[in-house]
mmCIF file of C-alpha atoms in Angstrom:
data_model
loop_
_atom_site.group_PDB
_atom_site.id
_atom_site.type_symbol
_atom_site.label_atom_id
_atom_site.label_comp_id
_atom_site.label_asym_id
_atom_site.label_seq_id
_atom_site.Cartn_x
_atom_site.Cartn_y
_atom_site.Cartn_z
ATOM 1 C CA UNK A 1 26.783 2.709 7.724
ATOM 2 C CA UNK A 2 24.158 4.525 5.682
ATOM 3 C CA UNK A 3 26.606 4.899 2.798
ATOM 4 C CA UNK A 4 27.162 1.151 2.947
ATOM 5 C CA UNK A 5 23.416 0.616 2.755
ATOM 6 C CA UNK A 6 23.196 2.823 -0.315
ATOM 7 C CA UNK A 7 25.890 0.847 -2.096
ATOM 8 C CA UNK A 8 24.160 -2.421 -1.253
ATOM 9 C CA UNK A 9 20.642 -1.378 -2.169
ATOM 10 C CA UNK A 10 21.308 -0.105 -5.679
ATOM 11 C CA UNK A 11 22.222 -3.450 -7.259
ATOM 12 C CA UNK A 12 19.624 -5.306 -5.231
ATOM 13 C CA UNK A 13 16.907 -2.979 -6.476
ATOM 14 C CA UNK A 14 17.702 -3.970 -10.041
ATOM 15 C CA UNK A 15 17.173 -7.657 -9.507
ATOM 16 C CA UNK A 16 14.755 -8.014 -6.608
ATOM 17 C CA UNK A 17 11.161 -6.994 -6.181
ATOM 18 C CA UNK A 18 10.055 -5.987 -2.668
ATOM 19 C CA UNK A 19 8.616 -8.732 -0.496
ATOM 20 C CA UNK A 20 5.387 -7.296 0.781
ATOM 21 C CA UNK A 21 4.148 -7.809 4.288
ATOM 22 C CA UNK A 22 1.550 -10.559 4.910
ATOM 23 C CA UNK A 23 -2.049 -9.797 3.919
ATOM 24 C CA UNK A 24 -3.677 -7.475 6.467
ATOM 25 C CA UNK A 25 -6.389 -8.572 8.866
ATOM 26 C CA UNK A 26 -9.843 -7.078 8.537
ATOM 27 C CA UNK A 27 -9.195 -4.674 11.428
ATOM 28 C CA UNK A 28 -5.845 -3.412 10.144
ATOM 29 C CA UNK A 29 -5.229 -0.487 7.830
ATOM 30 C CA UNK A 30 -2.548 -0.483 5.150
ATOM 31 C CA UNK A 31 -0.192 2.167 3.781
ATOM 32 C CA UNK A 32 2.659 2.247 1.343
ATOM 33 C CA UNK A 33 6.003 2.334 3.081
ATOM 34 C CA UNK A 34 6.888 6.014 2.368
ATOM 35 C CA UNK A 35 3.497 7.172 3.692
ATOM 36 C CA UNK A 36 3.822 5.117 6.869
ATOM 37 C CA UNK A 37 7.387 6.304 7.343
ATOM 38 C CA UNK A 38 6.221 9.921 7.249
ATOM 39 C CA UNK A 39 4.081 9.310 10.342
ATOM 40 C CA UNK A 40 7.001 8.298 12.557
ATOM 41 C CA UNK A 41 8.248 10.709 15.191
ATOM 42 C CA UNK A 42 11.983 11.415 15.156
ATOM 43 C CA UNK A 43 13.615 11.782 18.565
ATOM 44 C CA UNK A 44 16.886 11.110 20.345
ATOM 45 C CA UNK A 45 16.996 7.658 21.879
ATOM 46 C CA UNK A 46 17.781 7.144 25.548
ATOM 47 C CA UNK A 47 18.821 3.594 26.493
ATOM 48 C CA UNK A 48 19.654 4.495 30.115
ATOM 49 C CA UNK A 49 18.262 2.065 32.664
ATOM 50 C CA UNK A 50 17.371 -0.708 30.226
ATOM 51 C CA UNK A 51 17.221 -4.259 31.505
ATOM 52 C CA UNK A 52 15.524 -7.215 29.861
ATOM 53 C CA UNK A 53 13.529 -7.973 32.997
ATOM 54 C CA UNK A 54 11.604 -4.740 32.409
ATOM 55 C CA UNK A 55 9.748 -6.662 29.660
ATOM 56 C CA UNK A 56 8.400 -9.868 31.268
ATOM 57 C CA UNK A 57 8.093 -12.699 28.741
ATOM 58 C CA UNK A 58 6.926 -15.274 27.915
ATOM 59 C CA UNK A 59 3.394 -15.224 29.315
ATOM 60 C CA UNK A 60 0.584 -17.773 28.999
ATOM 61 C CA UNK A 61 -0.178 -16.711 25.438
ATOM 62 C CA UNK A 62 -3.495 -16.009 23.783
ATOM 63 C CA UNK A 63 -5.107 -19.222 25.022
ATOM 64 C CA UNK A 64 -4.427 -19.839 28.692
ATOM 65 C CA UNK A 65 -6.040 -23.259 28.419
ATOM 66 C CA UNK A 66 -3.724 -24.670 25.743
ATOM 67 C CA UNK A 67 -0.710 -25.014 28.044
ATOM 68 C CA UNK A 68 1.493 -23.125 25.569
ATOM 69 C CA UNK A 69 3.307 -19.900 26.338
ATOM 70 C CA UNK A 70 3.659 -17.035 23.864
ATOM 71 C CA UNK A 71 6.858 -18.422 22.351
ATOM 72 C CA UNK A 72 5.274 -21.804 21.632
ATOM 73 C CA UNK A 73 2.125 -20.230 20.216
ATOM 74 C CA UNK A 74 4.199 -18.133 17.808
ATOM 75 C CA UNK A 75 6.054 -21.251 16.668
ATOM 76 C CA UNK A 76 2.757 -23.057 16.109
ATOM 77 C CA UNK A 77 1.315 -20.162 14.078
ATOM 78 C CA UNK A 78 4.442 -19.701 11.936
ATOM 79 C CA UNK A 79 5.121 -23.377 11.222
ATOM 80 C CA UNK A 80 5.185 -24.287 7.532
ATOM 81 C CA UNK A 81 4.570 -27.879 8.614
ATOM 82 C CA UNK A 82 2.891 -28.226 12.003
ATOM 83 C CA UNK A 83 4.917 -29.812 14.820
ATOM 84 C CA UNK A 84 3.542 -32.405 17.204
ATOM 85 C CA UNK A 85 2.480 -30.960 20.555
ATOM 86 C CA UNK A 86 3.182 -33.043 23.637
ATOM 87 C CA UNK A 87 2.728 -32.669 27.373
ATOM 88 C CA UNK A 88 3.447 -29.165 28.603
ATOM 89 C CA UNK A 89 3.279 -27.923 24.996
ATOM 90 C CA UNK A 90 6.572 -29.610 24.131
ATOM 91 C CA UNK A 91 6.997 -29.254 20.360
ATOM 92 C CA UNK A 92 8.657 -31.893 18.205
ATOM 93 C CA UNK A 93 9.119 -32.079 14.462
ATOM 94 C CA UNK A 94 7.554 -29.519 12.172
ATOM 95 C CA UNK A 95 9.255 -27.125 9.789
ATOM 96 C CA UNK A 96 9.813 -23.352 9.710
ATOM 97 C CA UNK A 97 11.410 -20.867 7.346
ATOM 98 C CA UNK A 98 13.504 -18.178 9.022
ATOM 99 C CA UNK A 99 12.947 -15.160 6.795
ATOM 100 C CA UNK A 100 15.937 -13.281 8.214
ATOM 101 C CA UNK A 101 18.305 -15.723 6.492
ATOM 102 C CA UNK A 102 16.062 -17.966 4.366
ATOM 103 C CA UNK A 103 16.964 -21.084 6.347
ATOM 104 C CA UNK A 104 14.596 -24.043 6.683
ATOM 105 C CA UNK A 105 14.499 -25.392 10.241
ATOM 106 C CA UNK A 106 13.021 -28.700 11.400
ATOM 107 C CA UNK A 107 14.023 -28.568 15.077
ATOM 108 C CA UNK A 108 12.058 -26.017 17.134
ATOM 109 C CA UNK A 109 14.884 -25.904 19.675
ATOM 110 C CA UNK A 110 17.056 -24.203 17.041
ATOM 111 C CA UNK A 111 14.609 -21.326 16.639
ATOM 112 C CA UNK A 112 14.319 -18.085 18.536
ATOM 113 C CA UNK A 113 11.188 -15.992 18.735
ATOM 114 C CA UNK A 114 12.607 -12.560 18.041
ATOM 115 C CA UNK A 115 11.159 -9.193 18.972
ATOM 116 C CA UNK A 116 11.401 -7.587 15.553
ATOM 117 C CA UNK A 117 11.926 -4.222 17.238
ATOM 118 C CA UNK A 118 14.274 -5.383 20.022
ATOM 119 C CA UNK A 119 13.377 -4.806 23.641
ATOM 120 C CA UNK A 120 16.316 -2.463 24.196
ATOM 121 C CA UNK A 121 15.365 -0.479 21.089
ATOM 122 C CA UNK A 122 11.769 -0.238 22.317
ATOM 123 C CA UNK A 123 12.967 0.960 25.713
ATOM 124 C CA UNK A 124 15.171 3.664 24.192
ATOM 125 C CA UNK A 125 12.383 4.736 21.815
ATOM 126 C CA UNK A 126 9.706 5.384 24.396
ATOM 127 C CA UNK A 127 8.927 2.206 26.330
ATOM 128 C CA UNK A 128 10.995 3.385 29.301
ATOM 129 C CA UNK A 129 8.051 5.632 30.151
ATOM 130 C CA UNK A 130 5.448 2.861 29.941
ATOM 131 C CA UNK A 131 3.901 0.959 32.799
ATOM 132 C CA UNK A 132 5.241 -2.514 33.538
ATOM 133 C CA UNK A 133 1.960 -3.956 32.271
ATOM 134 C CA UNK A 134 2.288 -2.234 28.896
ATOM 135 C CA UNK A 135 5.872 -3.427 28.499
ATOM 136 C CA UNK A 136 4.697 -6.968 29.219
ATOM 137 C CA UNK A 137 2.007 -6.602 26.547
ATOM 138 C CA UNK A 138 4.649 -5.449 24.078
ATOM 139 C CA UNK A 139 6.981 -8.324 24.895
ATOM 140 C CA UNK A 140 4.211 -10.868 24.328
ATOM 141 C CA UNK A 141 2.327 -9.109 21.519
ATOM 142 C CA UNK A 142 0.534 -11.506 19.197
ATOM 143 C CA UNK A 143 -1.995 -8.908 18.077
ATOM 144 C CA UNK A 144 0.109 -8.101 14.998
ATOM 145 C CA UNK A 145 1.952 -10.775 13.081
ATOM 146 C CA UNK A 146 5.119 -8.686 12.687
ATOM 147 C CA UNK A 147 5.923 -7.992 16.337
ATOM 148 C CA UNK A 148 7.248 -11.494 17.077
ATOM 149 C CA UNK A 149 8.921 -13.694 14.475
ATOM 150 C CA UNK A 150 10.455 -17.175 14.548
ATOM 151 C CA UNK A 151 14.016 -17.098 13.186
ATOM 152 C CA UNK A 152 17.270 -19.009 13.490
ATOM 153 C CA UNK A 153 19.380 -18.385 16.566
ATOM 154 C CA UNK A 154 22.259 -17.413 14.291
ATOM 155 C CA UNK A 155 20.332 -14.679 12.510
ATOM 156 C CA UNK A 156 18.922 -13.334 15.759
ATOM 157 C CA UNK A 157 22.448 -13.138 17.176
ATOM 158 C CA UNK A 158 23.674 -11.300 14.069
ATOM 159 C CA UNK A 159 20.872 -8.759 14.403
ATOM 160 C CA UNK A 160 21.161 -8.415 18.211
ATOM 161 C CA UNK A 161 19.706 -5.074 19.331
ATOM 162 C CA UNK A 162 20.508 -3.177 16.138
ATOM 163 C CA UNK A 163 18.102 -0.992 14.193
ATOM 164 C CA UNK A 164 17.917 -0.783 10.361
ATOM 165 C CA UNK A 165 20.725 1.795 10.238
ATOM 166 C CA UNK A 166 23.074 -1.041 11.215
ATOM 167 C CA UNK A 167 21.357 -4.318 10.241
ATOM 168 C CA UNK A 168 18.735 -5.654 7.837
ATOM 169 C CA UNK A 169 18.404 -9.132 6.311
ATOM 170 C CA UNK A 170 20.644 -9.382 3.265
ATOM 171 C CA UNK A 171 20.916 -11.436 0.111
ATOM 172 C CA UNK A 172 17.217 -11.402 -0.790
ATOM 173 C CA UNK A 173 14.083 -9.253 -0.867
ATOM 174 C CA UNK A 174 13.390 -9.945 2.812
ATOM 175 C CA UNK A 175 14.839 -6.550 3.724
ATOM 176 C CA UNK A 176 11.745 -4.815 2.322
ATOM 177 C CA UNK A 177 9.461 -6.970 4.413
ATOM 178 C CA UNK A 178 11.697 -6.318 7.413
ATOM 179 C CA UNK A 179 11.771 -2.524 7.219
ATOM 180 C CA UNK A 180 8.042 -2.455 6.508
ATOM 181 C CA UNK A 181 7.354 -4.530 9.587
ATOM 182 C CA UNK A 182 9.796 -2.429 11.608
ATOM 183 C CA UNK A 183 7.904 0.749 10.737
ATOM 184 C CA UNK A 184 4.542 -0.932 11.314
ATOM 185 C CA UNK A 185 5.628 -2.128 14.766
ATOM 186 C CA UNK A 186 6.959 1.291 15.772
ATOM 187 C CA UNK A 187 3.714 2.932 14.691
ATOM 188 C CA UNK A 188 1.602 0.270 16.404
ATOM 189 C CA UNK A 189 3.292 0.983 19.721
ATOM 190 C CA UNK A 190 3.923 4.706 19.311
ATOM 191 C CA UNK A 191 7.700 4.354 19.369
ATOM 192 C CA UNK A 192 10.031 6.993 17.954
ATOM 193 C CA UNK A 193 13.015 6.664 15.599
ATOM 194 C CA UNK A 194 16.396 8.348 15.902
ATOM 195 C CA UNK A 195 18.104 10.395 13.179
ATOM 196 C CA UNK A 196 20.327 7.634 11.745
ATOM 197 C CA UNK A 197 17.448 5.155 11.821
ATOM 198 C CA UNK A 198 15.179 7.556 9.958
ATOM 199 C CA UNK A 199 17.820 8.279 7.309
ATOM 200 C CA UNK A 200 18.355 4.565 6.721
ATOM 201 C CA UNK A 201 14.611 3.922 6.448
ATOM 202 C CA UNK A 202 14.278 6.783 3.952
ATOM 203 C CA UNK A 203 16.858 5.086 1.725
ATOM 204 C CA UNK A 204 14.564 2.082 1.505
ATOM 205 C CA UNK A 205 11.453 4.210 1.069
ATOM 206 C CA UNK A 206 13.010 6.281 -1.708
ATOM 207 C CA UNK A 207 14.269 3.215 -3.572
ATOM 208 C CA UNK A 208 13.588 -0.522 -3.609
ATOM 209 C CA UNK A 209 10.905 -0.600 -0.914
ATOM 210 C CA UNK A 210 8.675 2.263 -2.041
ATOM 211 C CA UNK A 211 5.890 -0.162 -3.015
ATOM 212 C CA UNK A 212 6.110 -2.243 0.160
ATOM 213 C CA UNK A 213 2.821 -2.395 2.049
ATOM 214 C CA UNK A 214 2.831 -1.637 5.775
ATOM 215 C CA UNK A 215 0.103 -3.060 7.970
ATOM 216 C CA UNK A 216 -1.273 -0.485 10.377
ATOM 217 C CA UNK A 217 -2.788 -1.287 13.733
ATOM 218 C CA UNK A 218 -2.861 0.212 17.208
ATOM 219 C CA UNK A 219 -1.774 -1.742 20.262
ATOM 220 C CA UNK A 220 -4.194 -1.951 23.187
ATOM 221 C CA UNK A 221 -3.560 0.586 25.930
#
């Protein structure tokens, strides 16, 4: 798979400039992608015992009084054109751009709020040793813009639980944003990377994504 990535990245690097991560908040630090990558811990992953219910979601969101759960709040924040909000935080109308595949979406029911680092990947990379409360905080994390992202159901299905050694967005510069946010999320939550994952990330860091900016933050304990 890594050889396939190398073949794909060379021509893309000639025609595409990296898509940087969104501007950092005042409390976040920033690093270039290769520097952030160097801070990751490499370790063997252990997916044993994973089940989605170990990561309760969606919770009441950042504002318990607004009647919207985490999923709905993410959709409201990421909307290019704001939807109407009805009873029970039912969303209608609006418009979103799914950066995984570049699709414009006008029906919120067609969107999925994706854990950029999938729950199973998080479990295998260290979250299996967390408390249930910390896993719930991860699954509903709105403290960093990259952790949760609104994308088309089709692109989320294509990605599934894969890491960047097996899947990144293709066809445009979104892959640099994606790997930068992947690294930022793993560092935020203290998650490790396995050998193949690290080798794939280094291909991006040594080539087309070397100037990508990674937002740095630390998740609450």
